[in-house]
């Protein structure tokens, strides 16, 4: 039998079976007084089946305009201020007619679902009907606005209407999944794209009405997209649903309150849908929307509030996936937007952008692209330069992840990438900013660990030549760049495995300054050089060496040659190198008398700190003849004007008392004085006897300026705005916490105290403005 004959026989049997069921249904409905409208539709479809037995005719004239007309009539009655009679019965009748229409449509859809039709020819009629269902979903979702005061009277009917529409929609999804689209045909391709568009419209229409039905829409959308992902790769453009999801998730998060599990679940689900839309479709115009959305999320949970932590725990994984799934256009959008982010005053936006850059670089470890990597690395350094150091301190994880991923990309790429990045690293090491220099140095060392020994030596030689060229300038030793490059040389030198080869190919190692910087010291080093600045530099790095006992005699010689005019920096360095060795410490105790006995009231704070460091180290080995000398220093420093000197002194006394369990003669003499006991007792109990005001600080600095001990060299132009922005952010965060937590009496007192300090500043500024 021919295929056409078999199909004709099959559809003929199906039509006969359907007509029998319809006749039976008409009889039942008539016997119970069913409305003529429903019977009319059944008869209508019965006649159709008699004319044509194909399954497509179940839906012919199915959508008509009847359902839409009923809904439009409802709106017209509600909005008609001149409507005669009661509106409620008329609205009830119209809604009941809608339910009857849906009952009929549901029955027809069930017949199709039970059949075995997989032809795409049925889709056109299904889409015509689907349009009406979407309009009905939208009507139910907006029912509060449409019906106003009448909503309670029609709530039950609307619920039934929504339920019927949902059931029909599930049938629609079931039928569509069975249909086989031949995407080599332009007609089928167009039909499938229309199906996806209608499903998306349905998800949007039902968003505020039912999470369950909305989820069924997204499930159908993603199932179809995944099923035909290869064929539809260049055709499915998901800009509209992506824009919608980004907007709605943002609204949900901004309105989120702690322990709102429903909002968290909804946001989590919507984020998972967003990721899948980006996986199985294409973004055409919404790259900016996605970028702004990711920046918003990262900035939101940088606030580190309870709400932010809860949201981050659920959503951060999806943000990572969004970036890792992004295409080259997104990367270009990020690069073009980076300068605007850098120029902004938002530190959280910059940190968020840095996180995105880290993820983009991480993506390049699997799909290397040297040009793109170099561009993103440049953005990273621009961001690091522009971010406040405080933000970097609070986000160590981002710093470490960024460092590791940038190093990984460089190491798996051609050496050309490192040659290009090398200039950026040197440029940042030779700048004054701390964080870019630290990041560059850390990155340099990680890369050197994985290079071959020859390349490692070559790179050290480059640094040594740079150091040689710069060290001839007198001002270089006073610059932060001097510290950056010296520390980098020292760290790099420790990685060189063949030191003999390095000496042969790096003549700069003959420079004594370079040798002392990287820790190459000999016994004769300390006695060869008479320049005090060079001596300070050499003995300052000695404590960092693993073993310098071979220099003990040299260090003892330095103690013997101490002169009154030696600067505190020299004495401080000498003390630090001496207290690190127990053997050396016992030897130099008799020679410490000169430093201890030279104590004067106008000593610098650094000199006082140095003297207390020395006392703390020698106390346990101290001979009796020095007790009186140390006693006098303690009594003087306990009443010093500088609070740090007082604190260091008390800590030294408390430490010594605890070690000797109070049995020391020195401790006994000290604690006989009531003033000493009071000061130490107040310190241990953390009592503050004086609250400093703004005027106190002004007076203190004025006195220091007058006696020549202090001169204010800083400029604060432009910094006040940043401080005020930070203060505003902190106050907003504080207000959010106070509103959601129970504040204790102690916390309230502290809040009042800090408010008072702010008021004092405002009052002081008020008087200054009036004086002007």
PDB file of C-alpha atoms in Angstrom, residues 181 183 189 192-193 196 220-238 275-283 325:
ATOM      1  CA  UNK A 181      11.733  20.601  12.177  1.00  0.00           C
ATOM      2  CA  UNK A 183      16.041  23.361   9.420  1.00  0.00           C
ATOM      3  CA  UNK A 189      13.604  27.518  10.308  1.00  0.00           C
ATOM      4  CA  UNK A 192      11.001  27.322  14.905  1.00  0.00           C
ATOM      5  CA  UNK A 193      12.279  30.856  15.514  1.00  0.00           C
ATOM      6  CA  UNK A 196      10.910  30.300  20.496  1.00  0.00           C
ATOM      7  CA  UNK A 220      10.639  24.581  26.908  1.00  0.00           C
ATOM      8  CA  UNK A 221      12.646  27.480  25.466  1.00  0.00           C
ATOM      9  CA  UNK A 222      15.994  26.068  26.609  1.00  0.00           C
ATOM     10  CA  UNK A 223      15.077  22.509  25.579  1.00  0.00           C
ATOM     11  CA  UNK A 224      14.296  23.636  22.037  1.00  0.00           C
ATOM     12  CA  UNK A 225      17.377  25.895  21.881  1.00  0.00           C
ATOM     13  CA  UNK A 226      19.627  23.082  23.067  1.00  0.00           C
ATOM     14  CA  UNK A 227      18.031  20.539  20.731  1.00  0.00           C
ATOM     15  CA  UNK A 228      18.734  22.678  17.662  1.00  0.00           C
ATOM     16  CA  UNK A 229      21.780  24.537  19.046  1.00  0.00           C
ATOM     17  CA  UNK A 230      24.092  23.625  16.164  1.00  0.00           C
ATOM     18  CA  UNK A 231      21.660  24.610  13.411  1.00  0.00           C
ATOM     19  CA  UNK A 232      20.407  27.735  15.198  1.00  0.00           C
ATOM     20  CA  UNK A 233      23.775  29.016  16.432  1.00  0.00           C
ATOM     21  CA  UNK A 234      23.708  32.044  14.144  1.00  0.00           C
ATOM     22  CA  UNK A 235      19.940  32.562  14.233  1.00  0.00           C
ATOM     23  CA  UNK A 236      18.802  32.538  17.871  1.00  0.00           C
ATOM     24  CA  UNK A 237      19.332  36.099  19.091  1.00  0.00           C
ATOM     25  CA  UNK A 238      18.511  36.302  22.785  1.00  0.00           C
ATOM     26  CA  UNK A 275      23.575  31.461  31.672  1.00  0.00           C
ATOM     27  CA  UNK A 276      21.805  28.889  29.465  1.00  0.00           C
ATOM     28  CA  UNK A 277      20.491  31.616  27.160  1.00  0.00           C
ATOM     29  CA  UNK A 278      24.078  32.776  26.680  1.00  0.00           C
ATOM     30  CA  UNK A 279      25.174  29.151  26.126  1.00  0.00           C
ATOM     31  CA  UNK A 280      22.662  28.155  23.466  1.00  0.00           C
ATOM     32  CA  UNK A 281      22.009  31.439  21.723  1.00  0.00           C
ATOM     33  CA  UNK A 282      23.697  34.577  20.468  1.00  0.00           C
ATOM     34  CA  UNK A 283      23.882  38.101  21.848  1.00  0.00           C
ATOM     35  CA  UNK A 325      30.981  32.072  28.164  1.00  0.00           C
TER      36      UNK A 325
END
